[in-house]
Coordinates of N, CA and C in Angstrom, one line a residue:
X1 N 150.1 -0.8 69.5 CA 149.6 -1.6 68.4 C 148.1 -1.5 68.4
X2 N 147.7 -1.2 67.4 CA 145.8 -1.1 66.9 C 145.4 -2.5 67.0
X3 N 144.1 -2.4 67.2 CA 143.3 -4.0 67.8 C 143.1 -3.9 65.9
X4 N 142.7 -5.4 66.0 CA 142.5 -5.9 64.8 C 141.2 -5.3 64.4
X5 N 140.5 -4.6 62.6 CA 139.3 -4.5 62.6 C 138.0 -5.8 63.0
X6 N 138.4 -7.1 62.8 CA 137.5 -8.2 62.6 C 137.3 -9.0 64.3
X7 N 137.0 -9.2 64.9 CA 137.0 -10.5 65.9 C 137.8 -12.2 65.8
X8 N 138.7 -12.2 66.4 CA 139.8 -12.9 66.2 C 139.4 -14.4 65.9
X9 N 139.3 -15.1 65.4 CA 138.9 -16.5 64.7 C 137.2 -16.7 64.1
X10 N 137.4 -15.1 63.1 CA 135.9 -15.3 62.5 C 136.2 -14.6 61.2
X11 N 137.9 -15.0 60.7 CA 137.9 -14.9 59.4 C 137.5 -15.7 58.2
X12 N 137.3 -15.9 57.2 CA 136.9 -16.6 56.6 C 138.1 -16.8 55.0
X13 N 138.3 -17.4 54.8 CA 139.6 -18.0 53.6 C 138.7 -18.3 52.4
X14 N 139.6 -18.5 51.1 CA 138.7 -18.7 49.8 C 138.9 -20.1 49.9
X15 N 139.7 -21.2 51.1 CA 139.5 -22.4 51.1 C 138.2 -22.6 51.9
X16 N 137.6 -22.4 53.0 CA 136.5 -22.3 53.2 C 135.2 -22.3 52.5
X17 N 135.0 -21.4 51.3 CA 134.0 -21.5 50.8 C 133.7 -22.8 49.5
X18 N 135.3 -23.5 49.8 CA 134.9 -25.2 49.7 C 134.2 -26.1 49.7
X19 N 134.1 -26.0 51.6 CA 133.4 -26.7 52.3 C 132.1 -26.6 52.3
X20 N 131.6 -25.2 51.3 CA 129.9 -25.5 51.5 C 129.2 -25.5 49.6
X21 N 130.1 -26.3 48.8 CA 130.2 -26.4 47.6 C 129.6 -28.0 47.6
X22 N 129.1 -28.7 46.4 CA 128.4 -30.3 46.8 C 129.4 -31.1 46.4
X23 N 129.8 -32.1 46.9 CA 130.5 -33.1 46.2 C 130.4 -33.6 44.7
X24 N 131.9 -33.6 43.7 CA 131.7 -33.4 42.4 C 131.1 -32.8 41.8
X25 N 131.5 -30.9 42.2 CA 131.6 -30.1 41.3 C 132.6 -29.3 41.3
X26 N 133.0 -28.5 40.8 CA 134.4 -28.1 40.3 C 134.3 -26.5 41.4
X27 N 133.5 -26.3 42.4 CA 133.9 -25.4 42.9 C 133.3 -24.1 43.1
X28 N 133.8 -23.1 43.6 CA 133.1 -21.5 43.5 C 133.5 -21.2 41.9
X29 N 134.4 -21.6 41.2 CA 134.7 -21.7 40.1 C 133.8 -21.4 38.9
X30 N 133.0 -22.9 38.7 CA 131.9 -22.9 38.0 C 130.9 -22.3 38.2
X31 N 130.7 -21.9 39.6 CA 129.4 -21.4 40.0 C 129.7 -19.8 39.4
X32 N 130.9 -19.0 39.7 CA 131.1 -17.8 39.0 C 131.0 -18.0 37.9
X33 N 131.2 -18.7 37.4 CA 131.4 -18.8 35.6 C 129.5 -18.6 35.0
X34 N 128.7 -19.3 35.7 CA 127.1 -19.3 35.5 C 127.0 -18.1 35.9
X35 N 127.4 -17.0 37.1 CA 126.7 -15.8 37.7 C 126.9 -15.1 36.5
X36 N 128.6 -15.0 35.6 CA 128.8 -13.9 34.8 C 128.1 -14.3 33.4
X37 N 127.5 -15.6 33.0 CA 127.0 -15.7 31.8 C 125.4 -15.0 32.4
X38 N 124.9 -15.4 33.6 CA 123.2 -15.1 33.3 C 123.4 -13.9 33.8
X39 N 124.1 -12.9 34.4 CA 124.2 -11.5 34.3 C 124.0 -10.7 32.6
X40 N 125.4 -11.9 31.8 CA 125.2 -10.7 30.3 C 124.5 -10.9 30.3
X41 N 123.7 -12.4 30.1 CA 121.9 -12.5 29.3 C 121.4 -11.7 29.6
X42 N 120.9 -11.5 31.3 CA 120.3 -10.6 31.1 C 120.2 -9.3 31.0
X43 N 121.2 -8.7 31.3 CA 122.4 -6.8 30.1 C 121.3 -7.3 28.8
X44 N 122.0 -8.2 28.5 CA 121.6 -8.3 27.2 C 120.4 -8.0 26.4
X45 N 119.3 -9.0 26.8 CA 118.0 -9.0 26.9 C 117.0 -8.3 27.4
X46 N 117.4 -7.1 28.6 CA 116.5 -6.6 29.0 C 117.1 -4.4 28.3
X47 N 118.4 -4.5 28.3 CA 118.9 -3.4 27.7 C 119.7 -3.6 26.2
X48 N 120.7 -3.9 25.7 CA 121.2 -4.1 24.4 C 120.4 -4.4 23.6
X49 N 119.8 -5.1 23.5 CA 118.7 -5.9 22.2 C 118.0 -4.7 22.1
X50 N 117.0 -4.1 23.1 CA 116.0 -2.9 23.1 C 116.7 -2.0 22.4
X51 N 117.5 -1.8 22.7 CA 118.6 -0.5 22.0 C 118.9 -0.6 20.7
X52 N 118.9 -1.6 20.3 CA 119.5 -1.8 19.3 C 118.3 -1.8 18.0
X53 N 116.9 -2.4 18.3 CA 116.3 -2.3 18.0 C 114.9 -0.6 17.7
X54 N 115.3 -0.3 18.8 CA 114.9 1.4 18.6 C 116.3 2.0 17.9
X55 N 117.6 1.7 17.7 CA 117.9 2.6 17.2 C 118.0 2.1 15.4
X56 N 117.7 0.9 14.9 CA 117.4 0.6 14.2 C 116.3 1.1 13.6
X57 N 114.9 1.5 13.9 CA 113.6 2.0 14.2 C 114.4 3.4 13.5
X58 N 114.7 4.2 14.6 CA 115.4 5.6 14.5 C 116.1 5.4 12.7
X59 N 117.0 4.7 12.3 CA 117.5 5.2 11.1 C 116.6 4.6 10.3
X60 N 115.7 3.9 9.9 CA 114.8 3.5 9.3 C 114.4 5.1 8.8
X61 N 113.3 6.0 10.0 CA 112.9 6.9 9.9 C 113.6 7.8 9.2
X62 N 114.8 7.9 9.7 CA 115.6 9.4 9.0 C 115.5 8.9 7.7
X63 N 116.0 7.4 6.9 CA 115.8 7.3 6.0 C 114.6 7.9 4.9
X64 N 113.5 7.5 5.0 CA 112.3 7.5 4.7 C 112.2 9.0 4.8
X65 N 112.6 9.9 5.4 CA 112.3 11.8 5.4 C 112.2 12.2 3.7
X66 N 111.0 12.6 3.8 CA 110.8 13.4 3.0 C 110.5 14.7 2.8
X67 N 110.7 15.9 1.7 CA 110.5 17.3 1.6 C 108.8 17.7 1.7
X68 N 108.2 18.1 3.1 CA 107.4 18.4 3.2 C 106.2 17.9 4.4
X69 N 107.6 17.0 5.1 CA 106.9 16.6 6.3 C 107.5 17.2 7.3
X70 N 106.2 17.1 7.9 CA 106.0 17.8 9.9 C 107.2 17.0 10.4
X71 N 108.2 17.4 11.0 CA 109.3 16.9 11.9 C 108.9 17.3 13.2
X72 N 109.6 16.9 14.3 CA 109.9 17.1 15.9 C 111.5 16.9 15.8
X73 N 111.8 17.9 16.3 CA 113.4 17.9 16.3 C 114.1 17.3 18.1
X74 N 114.9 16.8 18.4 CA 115.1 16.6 19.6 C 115.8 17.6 20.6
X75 N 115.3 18.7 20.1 CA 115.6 20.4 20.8 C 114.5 20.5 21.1
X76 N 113.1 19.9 20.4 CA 111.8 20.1 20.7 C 111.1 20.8 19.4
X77 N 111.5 21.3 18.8 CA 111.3 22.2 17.4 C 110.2 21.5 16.5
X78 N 109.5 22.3 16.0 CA 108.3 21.9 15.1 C 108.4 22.3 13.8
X79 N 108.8 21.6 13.1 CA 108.9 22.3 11.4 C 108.1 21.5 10.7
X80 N 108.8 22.1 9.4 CA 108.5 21.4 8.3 C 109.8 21.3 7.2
X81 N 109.8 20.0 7.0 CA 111.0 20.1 5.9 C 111.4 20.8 4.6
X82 N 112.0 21.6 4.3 CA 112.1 22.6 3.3 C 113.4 21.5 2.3
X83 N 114.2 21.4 2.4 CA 115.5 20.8 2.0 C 116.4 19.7 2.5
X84 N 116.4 18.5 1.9 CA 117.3 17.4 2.1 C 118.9 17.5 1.9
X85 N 119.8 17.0 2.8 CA 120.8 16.8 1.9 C 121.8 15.6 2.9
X86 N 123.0 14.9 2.6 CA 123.2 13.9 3.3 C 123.0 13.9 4.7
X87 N 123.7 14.5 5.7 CA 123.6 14.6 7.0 C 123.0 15.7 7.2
X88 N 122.5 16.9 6.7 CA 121.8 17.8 7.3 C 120.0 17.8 6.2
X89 N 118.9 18.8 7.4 CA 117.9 18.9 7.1 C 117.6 20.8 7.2
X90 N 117.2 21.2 6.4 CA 116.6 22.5 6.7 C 115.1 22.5 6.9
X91 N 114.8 23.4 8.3 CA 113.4 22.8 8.7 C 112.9 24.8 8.6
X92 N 111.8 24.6 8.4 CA 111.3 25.9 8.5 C 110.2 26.0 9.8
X93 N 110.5 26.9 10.3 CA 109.4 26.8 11.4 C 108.8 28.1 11.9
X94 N 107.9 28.7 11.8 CA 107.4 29.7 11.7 C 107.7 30.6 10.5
X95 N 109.0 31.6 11.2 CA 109.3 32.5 9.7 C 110.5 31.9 9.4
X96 N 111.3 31.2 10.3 CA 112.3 30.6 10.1 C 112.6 29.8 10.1
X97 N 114.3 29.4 8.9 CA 114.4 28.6 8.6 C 115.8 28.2 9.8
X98 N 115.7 26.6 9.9 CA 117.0 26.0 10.7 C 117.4 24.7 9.7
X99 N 118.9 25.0 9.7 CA 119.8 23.9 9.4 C 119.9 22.7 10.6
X100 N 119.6 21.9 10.8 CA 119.3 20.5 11.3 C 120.3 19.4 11.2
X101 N 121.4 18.6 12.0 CA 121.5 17.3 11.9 C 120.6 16.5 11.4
X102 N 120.5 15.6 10.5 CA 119.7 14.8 10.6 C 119.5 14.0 11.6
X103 N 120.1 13.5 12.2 CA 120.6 12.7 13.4 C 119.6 13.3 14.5
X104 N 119.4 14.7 14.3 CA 118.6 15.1 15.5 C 117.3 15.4 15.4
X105 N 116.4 14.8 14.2 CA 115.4 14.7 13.9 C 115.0 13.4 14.9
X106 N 113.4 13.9 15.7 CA 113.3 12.6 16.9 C 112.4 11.9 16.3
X107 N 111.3 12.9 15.5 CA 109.9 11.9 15.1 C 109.4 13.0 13.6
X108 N 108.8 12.1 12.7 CA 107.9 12.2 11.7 C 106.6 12.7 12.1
X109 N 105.9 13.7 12.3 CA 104.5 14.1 13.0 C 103.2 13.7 11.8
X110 N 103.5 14.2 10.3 CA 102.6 13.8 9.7 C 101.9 12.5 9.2
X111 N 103.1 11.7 9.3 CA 103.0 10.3 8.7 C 101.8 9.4 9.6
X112 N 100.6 8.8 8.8 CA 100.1 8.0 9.8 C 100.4 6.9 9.5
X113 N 100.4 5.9 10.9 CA 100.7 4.5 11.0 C 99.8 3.7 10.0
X114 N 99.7 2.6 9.3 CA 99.0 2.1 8.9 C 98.4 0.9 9.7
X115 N 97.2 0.8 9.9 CA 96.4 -0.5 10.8 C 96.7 -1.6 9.7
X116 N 97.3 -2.9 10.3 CA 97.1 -3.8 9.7 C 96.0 -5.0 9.5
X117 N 95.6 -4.9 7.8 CA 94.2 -4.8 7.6 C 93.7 -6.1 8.0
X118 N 92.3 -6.3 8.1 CA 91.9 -7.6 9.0 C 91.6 -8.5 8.1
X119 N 91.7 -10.0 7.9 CA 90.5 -10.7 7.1 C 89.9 -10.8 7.0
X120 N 88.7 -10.8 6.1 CA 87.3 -11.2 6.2 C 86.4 -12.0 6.0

């Protein structure tokens, strides 16, 4: 017969972790119930929200494409926009032309940001 893996009266039971809970409260119970809410929050708040909001950013952009701007493709590719059409882009890039996802357009190169202007 195999010895036991543990040392013999140093198991521990889910009634045990009773006894170090405070008087009138409902237990390991509720205390789980708080770990798995401020876990999402923070999934939530430090990755989903971010995401959600760059990828928001992202279709903004594709939107807004227009025929004759500098692209960066997410292959790395440098063109220029030759032709629009729903989901695809024809980019020209040197002597050549490429048919494009739109989806895989990463950034707008020509566009400048506008400073927002000061009061005076």
């Amino acid at each position: 017969m195999a010895a036991p893996l543990y040392p013999i009266g140093l198991t521990m039971h889910a009634s045990d972790l009773l006894l170090f809970t405070p008087s009138g409260q409902q237990g390991p119970a509720g205390w789980l119930v708080f770990q798995l809410v401020a876990v999402f929050a923070i999934i939530y708040f430090l990755i989903l929200r971010p995401q959600k909001k760059q990828q928001e950013r992202h279709r903004q952009l594709l939107a807004s494409l227009q025929k004759g701007d500098r692209v960066l493709t997410s292959g790395g590719i440098l063109g220029e926009v030759v032709h629009l059409k729903d989901d695809e882009v024809t980019v020209k890039s040197g002597e050549a032309r490429l048919i494009v996802v739109r989806s895989n357009i990463a950034n707008i190169l020509n566009r400048s940001v506008e400073a927002p202007s000061k009061p005076q």
